[in-house]
Tab-separated table of C-alpha atoms in Angstrom:
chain	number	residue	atom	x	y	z
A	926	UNK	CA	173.333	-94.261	120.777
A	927	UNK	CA	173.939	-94.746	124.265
A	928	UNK	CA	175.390	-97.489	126.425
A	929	UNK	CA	174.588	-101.491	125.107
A	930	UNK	CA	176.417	-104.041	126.885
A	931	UNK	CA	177.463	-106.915	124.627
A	932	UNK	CA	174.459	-109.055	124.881
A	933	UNK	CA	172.497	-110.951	122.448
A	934	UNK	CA	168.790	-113.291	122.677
A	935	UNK	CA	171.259	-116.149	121.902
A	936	UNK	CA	173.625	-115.357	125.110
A	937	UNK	CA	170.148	-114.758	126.934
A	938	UNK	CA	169.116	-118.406	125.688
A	939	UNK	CA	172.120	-119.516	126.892
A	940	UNK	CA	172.264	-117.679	130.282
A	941	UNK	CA	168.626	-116.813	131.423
A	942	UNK	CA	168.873	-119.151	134.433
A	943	UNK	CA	172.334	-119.455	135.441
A	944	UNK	CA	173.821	-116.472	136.169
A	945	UNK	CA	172.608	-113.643	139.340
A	946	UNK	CA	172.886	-109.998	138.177
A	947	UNK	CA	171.563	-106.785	138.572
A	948	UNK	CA	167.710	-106.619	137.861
A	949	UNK	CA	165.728	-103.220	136.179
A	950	UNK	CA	162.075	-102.658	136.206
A	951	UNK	CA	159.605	-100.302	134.182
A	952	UNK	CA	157.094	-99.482	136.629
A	953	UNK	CA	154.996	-96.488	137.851
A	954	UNK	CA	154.480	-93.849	141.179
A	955	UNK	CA	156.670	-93.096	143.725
A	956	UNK	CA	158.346	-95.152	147.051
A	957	UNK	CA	157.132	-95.500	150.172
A	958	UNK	CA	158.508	-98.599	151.390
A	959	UNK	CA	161.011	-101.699	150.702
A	960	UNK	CA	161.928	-104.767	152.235
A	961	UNK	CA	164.304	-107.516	152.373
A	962	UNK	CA	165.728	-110.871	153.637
A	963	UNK	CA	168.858	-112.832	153.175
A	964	UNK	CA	167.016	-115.965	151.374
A	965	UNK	CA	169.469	-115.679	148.352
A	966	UNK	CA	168.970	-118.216	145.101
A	967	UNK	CA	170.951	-120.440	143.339
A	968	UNK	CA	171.698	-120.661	139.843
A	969	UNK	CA	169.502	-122.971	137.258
A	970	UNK	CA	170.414	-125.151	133.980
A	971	UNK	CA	170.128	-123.175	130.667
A	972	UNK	CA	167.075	-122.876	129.320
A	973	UNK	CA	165.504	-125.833	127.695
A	974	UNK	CA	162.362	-126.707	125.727
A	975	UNK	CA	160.667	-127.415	129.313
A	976	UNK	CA	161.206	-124.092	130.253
A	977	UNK	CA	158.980	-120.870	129.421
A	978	UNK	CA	160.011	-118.153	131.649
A	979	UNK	CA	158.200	-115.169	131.573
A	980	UNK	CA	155.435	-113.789	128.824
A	981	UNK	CA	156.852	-113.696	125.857
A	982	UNK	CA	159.542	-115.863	126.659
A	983	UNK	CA	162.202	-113.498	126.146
A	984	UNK	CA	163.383	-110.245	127.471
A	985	UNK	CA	162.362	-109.176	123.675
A	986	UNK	CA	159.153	-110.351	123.543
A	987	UNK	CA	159.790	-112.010	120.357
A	988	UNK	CA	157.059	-115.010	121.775
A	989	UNK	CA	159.468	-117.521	120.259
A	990	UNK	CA	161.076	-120.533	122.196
A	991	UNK	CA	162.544	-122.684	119.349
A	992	UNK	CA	163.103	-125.775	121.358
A	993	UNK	CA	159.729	-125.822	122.533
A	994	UNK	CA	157.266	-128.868	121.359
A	995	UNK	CA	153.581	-128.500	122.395
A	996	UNK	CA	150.565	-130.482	121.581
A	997	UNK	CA	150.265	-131.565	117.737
A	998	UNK	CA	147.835	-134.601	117.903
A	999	UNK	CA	144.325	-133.136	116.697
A	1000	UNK	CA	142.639	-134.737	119.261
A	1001	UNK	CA	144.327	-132.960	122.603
A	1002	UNK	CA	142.249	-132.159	125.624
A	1003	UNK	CA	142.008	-130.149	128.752
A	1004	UNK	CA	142.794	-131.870	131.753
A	1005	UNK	CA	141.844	-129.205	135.093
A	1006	UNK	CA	145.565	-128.483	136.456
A	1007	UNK	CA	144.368	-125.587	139.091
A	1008	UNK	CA	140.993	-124.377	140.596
A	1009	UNK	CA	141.849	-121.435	142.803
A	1010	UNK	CA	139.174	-119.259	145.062
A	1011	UNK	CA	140.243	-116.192	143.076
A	1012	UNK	CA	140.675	-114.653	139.741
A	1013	UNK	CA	143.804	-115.176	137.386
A	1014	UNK	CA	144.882	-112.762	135.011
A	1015	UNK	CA	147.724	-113.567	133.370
A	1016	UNK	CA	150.082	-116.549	131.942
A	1017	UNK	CA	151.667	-119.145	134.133
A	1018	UNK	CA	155.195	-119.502	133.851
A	1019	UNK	CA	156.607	-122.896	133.753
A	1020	UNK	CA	160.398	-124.589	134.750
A	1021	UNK	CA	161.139	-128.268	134.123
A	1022	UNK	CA	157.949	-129.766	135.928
A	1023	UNK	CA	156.493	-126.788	138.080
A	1024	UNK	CA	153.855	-124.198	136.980
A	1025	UNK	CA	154.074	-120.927	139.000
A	1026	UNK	CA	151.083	-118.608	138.675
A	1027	UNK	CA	149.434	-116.060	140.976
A	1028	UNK	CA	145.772	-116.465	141.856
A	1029	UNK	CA	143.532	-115.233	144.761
A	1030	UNK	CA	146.354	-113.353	146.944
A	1031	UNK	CA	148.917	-116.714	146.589
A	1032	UNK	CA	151.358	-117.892	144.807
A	1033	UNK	CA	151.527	-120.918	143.642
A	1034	UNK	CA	154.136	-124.064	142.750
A	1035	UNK	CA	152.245	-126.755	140.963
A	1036	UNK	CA	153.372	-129.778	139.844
A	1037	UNK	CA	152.314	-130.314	136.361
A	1038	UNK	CA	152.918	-134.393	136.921
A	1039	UNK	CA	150.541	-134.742	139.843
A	1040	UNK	CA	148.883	-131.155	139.836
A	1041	UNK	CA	149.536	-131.001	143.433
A	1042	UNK	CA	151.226	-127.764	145.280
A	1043	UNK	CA	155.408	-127.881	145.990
A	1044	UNK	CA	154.698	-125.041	147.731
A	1045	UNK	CA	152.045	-122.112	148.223
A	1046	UNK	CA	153.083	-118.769	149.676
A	1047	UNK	CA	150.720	-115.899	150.855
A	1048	UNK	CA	150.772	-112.404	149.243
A	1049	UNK	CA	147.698	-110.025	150.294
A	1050	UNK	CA	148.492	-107.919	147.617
A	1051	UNK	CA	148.567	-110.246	144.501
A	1052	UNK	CA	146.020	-109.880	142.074
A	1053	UNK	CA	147.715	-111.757	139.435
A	1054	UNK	CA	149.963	-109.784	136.860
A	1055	UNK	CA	152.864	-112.130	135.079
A	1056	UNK	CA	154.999	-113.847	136.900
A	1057	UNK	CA	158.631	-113.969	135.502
A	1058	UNK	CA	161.312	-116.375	136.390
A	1059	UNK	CA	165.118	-115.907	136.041
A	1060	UNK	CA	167.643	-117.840	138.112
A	1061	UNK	CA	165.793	-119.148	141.429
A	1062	UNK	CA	164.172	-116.140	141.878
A	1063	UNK	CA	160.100	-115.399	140.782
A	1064	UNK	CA	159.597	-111.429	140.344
A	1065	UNK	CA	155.361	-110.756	140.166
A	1066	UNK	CA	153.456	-107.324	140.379
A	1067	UNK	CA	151.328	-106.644	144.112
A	1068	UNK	CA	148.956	-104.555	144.047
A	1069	UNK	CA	150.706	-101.581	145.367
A	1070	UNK	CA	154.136	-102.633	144.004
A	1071	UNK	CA	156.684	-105.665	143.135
A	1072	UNK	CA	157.966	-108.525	144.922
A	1073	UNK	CA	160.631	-111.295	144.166
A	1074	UNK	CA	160.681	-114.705	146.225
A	1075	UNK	CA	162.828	-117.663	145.778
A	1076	UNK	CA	161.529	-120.380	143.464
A	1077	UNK	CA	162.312	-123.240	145.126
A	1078	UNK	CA	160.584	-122.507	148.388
A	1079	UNK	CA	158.512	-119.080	147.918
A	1080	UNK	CA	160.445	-117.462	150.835
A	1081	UNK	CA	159.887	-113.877	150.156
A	1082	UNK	CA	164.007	-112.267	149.098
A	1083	UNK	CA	162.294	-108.693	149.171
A	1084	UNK	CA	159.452	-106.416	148.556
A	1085	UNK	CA	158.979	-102.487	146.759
A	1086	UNK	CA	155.685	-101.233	147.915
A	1087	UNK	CA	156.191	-98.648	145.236
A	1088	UNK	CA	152.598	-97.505	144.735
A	1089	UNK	CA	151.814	-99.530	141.294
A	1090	UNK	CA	149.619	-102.049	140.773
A	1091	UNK	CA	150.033	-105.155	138.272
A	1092	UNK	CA	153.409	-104.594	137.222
A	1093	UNK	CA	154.578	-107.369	134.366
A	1094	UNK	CA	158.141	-107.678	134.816
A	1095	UNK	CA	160.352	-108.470	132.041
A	1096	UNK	CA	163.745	-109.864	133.537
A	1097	UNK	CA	167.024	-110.370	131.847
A	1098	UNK	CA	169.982	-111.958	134.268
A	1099	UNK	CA	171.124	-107.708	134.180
A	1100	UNK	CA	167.282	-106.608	134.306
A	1101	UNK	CA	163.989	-106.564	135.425
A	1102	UNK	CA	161.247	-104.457	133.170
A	1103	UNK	CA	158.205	-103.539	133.266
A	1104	UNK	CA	155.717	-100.342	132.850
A	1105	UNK	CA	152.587	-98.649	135.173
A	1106	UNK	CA	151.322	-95.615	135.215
A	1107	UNK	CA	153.021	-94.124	132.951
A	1108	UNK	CA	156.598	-94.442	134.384
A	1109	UNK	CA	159.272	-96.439	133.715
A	1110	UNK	CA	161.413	-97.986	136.584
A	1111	UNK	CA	164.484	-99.941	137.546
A	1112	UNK	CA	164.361	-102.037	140.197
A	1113	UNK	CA	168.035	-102.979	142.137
A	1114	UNK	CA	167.873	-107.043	142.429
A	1115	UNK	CA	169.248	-107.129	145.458
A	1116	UNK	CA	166.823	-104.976	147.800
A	1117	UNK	CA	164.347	-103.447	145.414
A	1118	UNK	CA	165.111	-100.201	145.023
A	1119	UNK	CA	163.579	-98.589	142.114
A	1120	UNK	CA	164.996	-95.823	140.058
A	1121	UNK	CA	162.320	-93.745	137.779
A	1122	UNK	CA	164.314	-94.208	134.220
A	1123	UNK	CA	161.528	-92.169	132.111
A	1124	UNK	CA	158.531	-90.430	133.093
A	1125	UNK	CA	156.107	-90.155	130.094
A	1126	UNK	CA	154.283	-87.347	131.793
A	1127	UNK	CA	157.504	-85.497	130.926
A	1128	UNK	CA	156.262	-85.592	127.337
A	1129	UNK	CA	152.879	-84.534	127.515
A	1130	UNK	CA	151.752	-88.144	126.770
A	1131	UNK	CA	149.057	-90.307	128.811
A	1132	UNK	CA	147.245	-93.741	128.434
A	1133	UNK	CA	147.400	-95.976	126.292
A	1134	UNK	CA	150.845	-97.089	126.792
A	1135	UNK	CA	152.608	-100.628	126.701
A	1136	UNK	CA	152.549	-102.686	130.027
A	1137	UNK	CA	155.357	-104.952	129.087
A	1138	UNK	CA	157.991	-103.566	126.819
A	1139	UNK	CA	160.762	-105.444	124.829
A	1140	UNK	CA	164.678	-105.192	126.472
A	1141	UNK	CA	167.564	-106.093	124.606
A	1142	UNK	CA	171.440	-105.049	124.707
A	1143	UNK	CA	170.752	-102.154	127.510
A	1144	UNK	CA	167.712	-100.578	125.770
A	1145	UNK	CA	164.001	-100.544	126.372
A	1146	UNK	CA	161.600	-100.495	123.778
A	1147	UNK	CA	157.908	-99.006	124.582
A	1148	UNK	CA	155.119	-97.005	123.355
A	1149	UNK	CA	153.394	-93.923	124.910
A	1150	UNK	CA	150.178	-93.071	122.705
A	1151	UNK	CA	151.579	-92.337	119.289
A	1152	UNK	CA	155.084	-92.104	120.401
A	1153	UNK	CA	157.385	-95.453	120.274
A	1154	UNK	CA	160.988	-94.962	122.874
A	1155	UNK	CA	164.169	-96.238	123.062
A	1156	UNK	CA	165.346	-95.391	126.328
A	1157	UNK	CA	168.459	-96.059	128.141
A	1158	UNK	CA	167.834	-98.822	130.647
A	1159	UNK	CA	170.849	-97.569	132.628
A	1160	UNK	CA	171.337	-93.966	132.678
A	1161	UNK	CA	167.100	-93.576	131.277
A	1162	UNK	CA	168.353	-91.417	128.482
A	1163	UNK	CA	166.410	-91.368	125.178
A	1164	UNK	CA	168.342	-92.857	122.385
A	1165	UNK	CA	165.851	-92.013	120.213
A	1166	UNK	CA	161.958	-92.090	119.522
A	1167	UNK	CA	159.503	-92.553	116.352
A	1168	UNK	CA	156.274	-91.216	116.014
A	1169	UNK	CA	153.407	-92.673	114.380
A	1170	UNK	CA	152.687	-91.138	110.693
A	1171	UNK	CA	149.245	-90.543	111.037
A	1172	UNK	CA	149.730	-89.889	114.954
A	1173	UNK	CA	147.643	-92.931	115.518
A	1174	UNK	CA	148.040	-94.610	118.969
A	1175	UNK	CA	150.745	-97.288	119.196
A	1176	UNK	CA	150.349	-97.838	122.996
A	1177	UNK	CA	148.431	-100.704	123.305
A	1178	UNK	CA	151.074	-102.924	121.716
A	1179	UNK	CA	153.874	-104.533	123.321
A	1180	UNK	CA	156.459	-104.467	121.189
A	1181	UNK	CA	158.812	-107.190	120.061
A	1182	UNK	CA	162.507	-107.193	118.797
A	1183	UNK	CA	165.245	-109.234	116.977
A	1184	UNK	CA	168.190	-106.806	117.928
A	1185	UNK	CA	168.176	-105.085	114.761
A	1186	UNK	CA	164.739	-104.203	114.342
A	1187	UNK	CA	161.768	-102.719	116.544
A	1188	UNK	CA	158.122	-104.734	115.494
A	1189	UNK	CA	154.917	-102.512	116.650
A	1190	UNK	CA	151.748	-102.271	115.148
A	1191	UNK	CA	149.191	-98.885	115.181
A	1192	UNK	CA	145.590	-97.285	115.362
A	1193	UNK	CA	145.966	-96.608	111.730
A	1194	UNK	CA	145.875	-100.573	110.581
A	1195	UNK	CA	149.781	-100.590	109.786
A	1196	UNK	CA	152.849	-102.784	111.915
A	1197	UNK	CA	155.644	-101.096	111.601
A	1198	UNK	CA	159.207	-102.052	111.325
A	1199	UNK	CA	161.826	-99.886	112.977
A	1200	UNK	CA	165.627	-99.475	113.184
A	1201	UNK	CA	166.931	-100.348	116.043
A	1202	UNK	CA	170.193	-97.727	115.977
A	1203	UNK	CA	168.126	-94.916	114.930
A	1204	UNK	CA	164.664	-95.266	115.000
A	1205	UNK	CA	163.953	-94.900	111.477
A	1206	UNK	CA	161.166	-96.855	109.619
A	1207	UNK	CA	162.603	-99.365	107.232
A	1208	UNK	CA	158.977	-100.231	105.821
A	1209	UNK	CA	155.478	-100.926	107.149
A	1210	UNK	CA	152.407	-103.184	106.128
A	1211	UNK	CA	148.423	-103.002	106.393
A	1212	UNK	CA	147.015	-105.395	108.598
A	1213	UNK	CA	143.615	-104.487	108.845
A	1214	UNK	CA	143.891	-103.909	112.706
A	1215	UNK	CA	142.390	-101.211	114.459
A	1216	UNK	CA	143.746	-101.879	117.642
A	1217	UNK	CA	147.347	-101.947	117.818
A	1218	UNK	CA	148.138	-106.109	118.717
A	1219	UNK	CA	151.710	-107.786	119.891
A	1220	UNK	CA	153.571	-108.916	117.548
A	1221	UNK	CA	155.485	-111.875	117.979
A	1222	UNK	CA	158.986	-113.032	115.635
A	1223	UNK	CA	160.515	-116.560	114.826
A	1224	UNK	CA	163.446	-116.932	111.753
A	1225	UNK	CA	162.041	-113.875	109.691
A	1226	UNK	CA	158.250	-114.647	110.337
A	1227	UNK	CA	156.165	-112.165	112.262
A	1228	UNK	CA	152.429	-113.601	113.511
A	1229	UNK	CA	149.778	-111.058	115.070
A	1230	UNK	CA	146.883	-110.646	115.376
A	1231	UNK	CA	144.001	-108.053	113.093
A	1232	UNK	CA	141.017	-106.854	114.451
A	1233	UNK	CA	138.827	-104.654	112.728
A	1234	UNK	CA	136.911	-103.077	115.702
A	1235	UNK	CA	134.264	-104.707	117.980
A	1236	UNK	CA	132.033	-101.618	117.625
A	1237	UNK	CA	132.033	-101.715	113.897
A	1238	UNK	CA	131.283	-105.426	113.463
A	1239	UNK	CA	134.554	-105.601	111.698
A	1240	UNK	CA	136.694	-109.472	111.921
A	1241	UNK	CA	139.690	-110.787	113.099
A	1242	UNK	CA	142.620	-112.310	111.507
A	1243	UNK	CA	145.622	-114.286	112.616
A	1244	UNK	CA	148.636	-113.292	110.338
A	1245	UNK	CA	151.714	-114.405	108.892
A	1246	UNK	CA	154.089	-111.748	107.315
A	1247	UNK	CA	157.940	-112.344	105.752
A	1248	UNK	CA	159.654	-109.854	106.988
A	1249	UNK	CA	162.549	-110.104	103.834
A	1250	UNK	CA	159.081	-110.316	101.625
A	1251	UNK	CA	157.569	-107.762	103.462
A	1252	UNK	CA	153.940	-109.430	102.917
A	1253	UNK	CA	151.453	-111.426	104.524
A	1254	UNK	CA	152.039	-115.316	103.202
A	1255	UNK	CA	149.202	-116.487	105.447
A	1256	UNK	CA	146.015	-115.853	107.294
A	1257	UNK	CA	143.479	-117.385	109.139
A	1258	UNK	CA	140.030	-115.744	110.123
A	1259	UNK	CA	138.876	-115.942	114.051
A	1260	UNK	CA	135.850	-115.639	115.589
A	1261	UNK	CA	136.736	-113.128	118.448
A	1262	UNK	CA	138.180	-109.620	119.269
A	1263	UNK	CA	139.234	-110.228	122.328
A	1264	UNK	CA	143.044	-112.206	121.253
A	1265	UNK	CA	145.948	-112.342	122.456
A	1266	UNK	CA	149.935	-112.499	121.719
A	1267	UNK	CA	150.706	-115.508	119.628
A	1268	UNK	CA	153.450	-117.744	120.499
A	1269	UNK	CA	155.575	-119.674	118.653
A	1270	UNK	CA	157.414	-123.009	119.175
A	1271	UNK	CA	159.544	-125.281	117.291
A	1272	UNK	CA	156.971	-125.843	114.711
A	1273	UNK	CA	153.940	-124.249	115.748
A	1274	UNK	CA	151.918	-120.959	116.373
A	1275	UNK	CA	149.789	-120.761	118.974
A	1276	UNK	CA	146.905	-118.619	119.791
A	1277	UNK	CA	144.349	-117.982	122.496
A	1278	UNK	CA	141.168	-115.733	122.187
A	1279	UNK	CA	138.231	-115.239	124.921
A	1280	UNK	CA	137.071	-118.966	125.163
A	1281	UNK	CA	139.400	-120.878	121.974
A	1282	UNK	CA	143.284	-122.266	121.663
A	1283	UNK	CA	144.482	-123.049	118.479
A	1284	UNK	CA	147.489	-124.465	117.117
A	1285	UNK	CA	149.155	-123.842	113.568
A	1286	UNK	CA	151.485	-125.470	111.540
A	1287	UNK	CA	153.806	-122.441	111.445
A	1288	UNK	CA	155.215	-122.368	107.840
A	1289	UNK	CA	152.125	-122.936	106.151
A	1290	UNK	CA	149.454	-121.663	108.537
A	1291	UNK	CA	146.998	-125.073	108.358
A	1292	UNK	CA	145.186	-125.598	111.804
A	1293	UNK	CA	146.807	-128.758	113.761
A	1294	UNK	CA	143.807	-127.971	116.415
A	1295	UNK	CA	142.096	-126.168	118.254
A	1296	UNK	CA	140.337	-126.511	121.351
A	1297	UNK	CA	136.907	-124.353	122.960
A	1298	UNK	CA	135.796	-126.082	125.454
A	1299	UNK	CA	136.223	-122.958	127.944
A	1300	UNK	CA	133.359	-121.814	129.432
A	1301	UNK	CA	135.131	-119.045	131.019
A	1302	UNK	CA	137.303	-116.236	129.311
A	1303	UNK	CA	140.965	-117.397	128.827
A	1304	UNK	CA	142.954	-114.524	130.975
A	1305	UNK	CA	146.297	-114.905	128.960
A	1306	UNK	CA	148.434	-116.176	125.561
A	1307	UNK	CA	149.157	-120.211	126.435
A	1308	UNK	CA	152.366	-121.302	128.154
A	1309	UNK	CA	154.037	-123.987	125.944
A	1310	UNK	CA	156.638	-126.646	127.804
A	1311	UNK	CA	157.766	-130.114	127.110
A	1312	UNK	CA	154.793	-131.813	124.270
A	1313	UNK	CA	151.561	-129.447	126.753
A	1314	UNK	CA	150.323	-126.010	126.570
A	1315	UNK	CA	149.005	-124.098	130.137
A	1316	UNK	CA	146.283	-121.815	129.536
A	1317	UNK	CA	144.906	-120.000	132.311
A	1318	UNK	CA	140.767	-119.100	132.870
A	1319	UNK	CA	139.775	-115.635	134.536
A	1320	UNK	CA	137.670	-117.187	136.826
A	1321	UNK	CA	140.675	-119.384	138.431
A	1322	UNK	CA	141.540	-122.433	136.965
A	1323	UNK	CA	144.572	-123.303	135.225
A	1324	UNK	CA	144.302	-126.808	132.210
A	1325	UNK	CA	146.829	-128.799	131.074
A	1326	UNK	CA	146.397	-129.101	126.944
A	1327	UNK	CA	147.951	-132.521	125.548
């Protein structure tokens, strides 16, 4: 294997913002222009259960924060948090009591007290791709490339028109990651220069491939059609990859890791569990799914999601599987295909489809509640932070669940 600095999800836990360090991006096309300024953050507090950084939480997109504590009472409701002019598209990221999202070319600082903006910066090129927080400093895809402004203010610290659109950055306190067009990028934290660390072109593959991939201990984990990578997040080196059995596509999932293992799921209705040193499979499991879903991992439990195809009238299932077990020890039928990552706090599962939320008693998979008053599609997996959940609407607003 290649280079892994001595880093662990714990020390990320632990570290995620308080310490400034170099920042690595997977990302797609070619540079045409960067710029910077000298507005420089400060450090923050460790995480804490107020604190949900980025999607999937992590760097490793395990979708587990285990100090967390969202709603539990079955009678929550939606209080209106955000109406914007625009569209949102992804998951707000939230820090003590400020929400930061993207929506109609701004980005925003809410407070989630008073719902009223800290601060609300201009960006022509912001559509709304996942904003990711680590130390004072917010990193969001543009339209035509990535930009990084300081959290307290929004004062822009620099911009990479790279060419990409909708980049999802993943960001570790020694990275920033995140995949377009087919390329995978590392961005330098202190002006934005990118470096192209894998082109999947290279390898005869194309579309569908993942748009946010895991990072852990110097190595990215991402999918390319039927091909799952572990790639060298310094030197872009390919430590190893795994194919698909049935050369079934694997792309669509974003992958999700616990250091020793790799957790993706397939086109051919299987997850898959893979070695992290060598990219063997240690075992794999139906799930019924015919689109590859995100998986997401808390204490030996993974929860995704199972849909049987739109076009063939097929279902959709929310499951539980033990990964010592290596079986599913709970499930719970949905109504819709269109779902999205599950995420898990100290005691719950959450999930979001087109128009529902609903909350699970993690261990034994009974419905604490669920919510569908939405009469717009739900853009994103929910944000969970200090006893509420965030859930974001395509059409522009952003509620407050308690």
């Amino acid at each position: 294997m290649g280079w892994k600095p001595n880093r662990t999800r714990r020390t990320w836990l632990a570290s995620c913002a308080s310490t400034v360090a170099g920042v690595s991006v997977l990302a797609g096309c070619t540079s045409d222009s960067s710029e910077t300024n000298e507005d420089e953050p400060e450090n923050d507090d460790a995480l804490s259960a107020d604190t949900w950084p980025m999607y999937g939480v992590d760097p490793q997109n395990t979708g587990y924060h285990p100090t967390a504590t969202g709603p539990t009472s079955e009678d929550v409701t939606a209080k209106l948090l955000l109406e914007s002019n625009g569209t949102v598209s992804d998951s707000p990221a939230v820090i003590g009591d400020t929400l930061y999202t993207a929506a109609d070319n701004q980005l925003y600082a809410i407070n989630t007290e008073t719902g009223e903006n800290e601060w609300r910066s201009d960006f022509p090129d912001i559509r709304g791709a996942y904003p990711a927080i680590s130390d004072n400093r917010i990193y969001v895809g543009m339209n035509e490339g990535i930009a990084t402004v300081n959290r307290n203010n929004g004062n822009l610290i620099w911009q990479n028109s790279v060419g990409i659109s909708n980049v999802c950055p993943v960001v570790d306190s020694g990275a920033v990651i995140a995949s377009e067009n087919l390329l995978l990028y590392q961005f330098d934290i202190d002006n934005g220069e990118e470096t192209i660390i894998h082109n999947l072109r290279d390898d005869n593959l194309g579309r569908p491939y993942t748009s946010i991939p895991a990072y852990d201990d110097g190595s990215v984990y991402f999918a390319g059609e039927h091909v799952l990578y572990s790639v060298n997040a310094k030197n872009g080196s390919v430590e190893w990859t795994f194919e698909n059995p049935e050369g079934k596509s694997m792309g669509e999932c974003n992958p999700a890791t616990d250091g020793e293992n790799i957790y993706i799921s397939g086109a051919d209705k299987r997850l898959y569990t893979i070695d992290t040193e060598d990219g063997t499979q240690k075992w794999s499991i139906k799930t019924k799914s015919e689109t590859p879903q995100s998986p997401s991992l808390a204490n030996g439990i993974l929860y995704v999601v199972a849909s049987d195809g739109v076009l063939s009238g097929g279902g959709s299932w929310l499951l539980a599987i033990d990964t010592k077990k290596e079986e599913v020890i709970w499930e719970d039928s949905l109504q819709s295909n269109i779902n999205y990552k599950p995420v898990i706090s100290n005691s719950s599962v959450y999930h979001a489809n087109s128009r529902q939320v609903l909350a699970y008693d993690r261990e034994t998979g009974d419905r604490r509640w669920k919510i569908d008053e939405f009469n717009e599609p739900i853009a994103g997996p929910p944000t969970i932070s200090d006893d509420h959940a965030f859930i974001s609407l395509k059409s522009g607003e952003i509620y407050l669940i308690t």
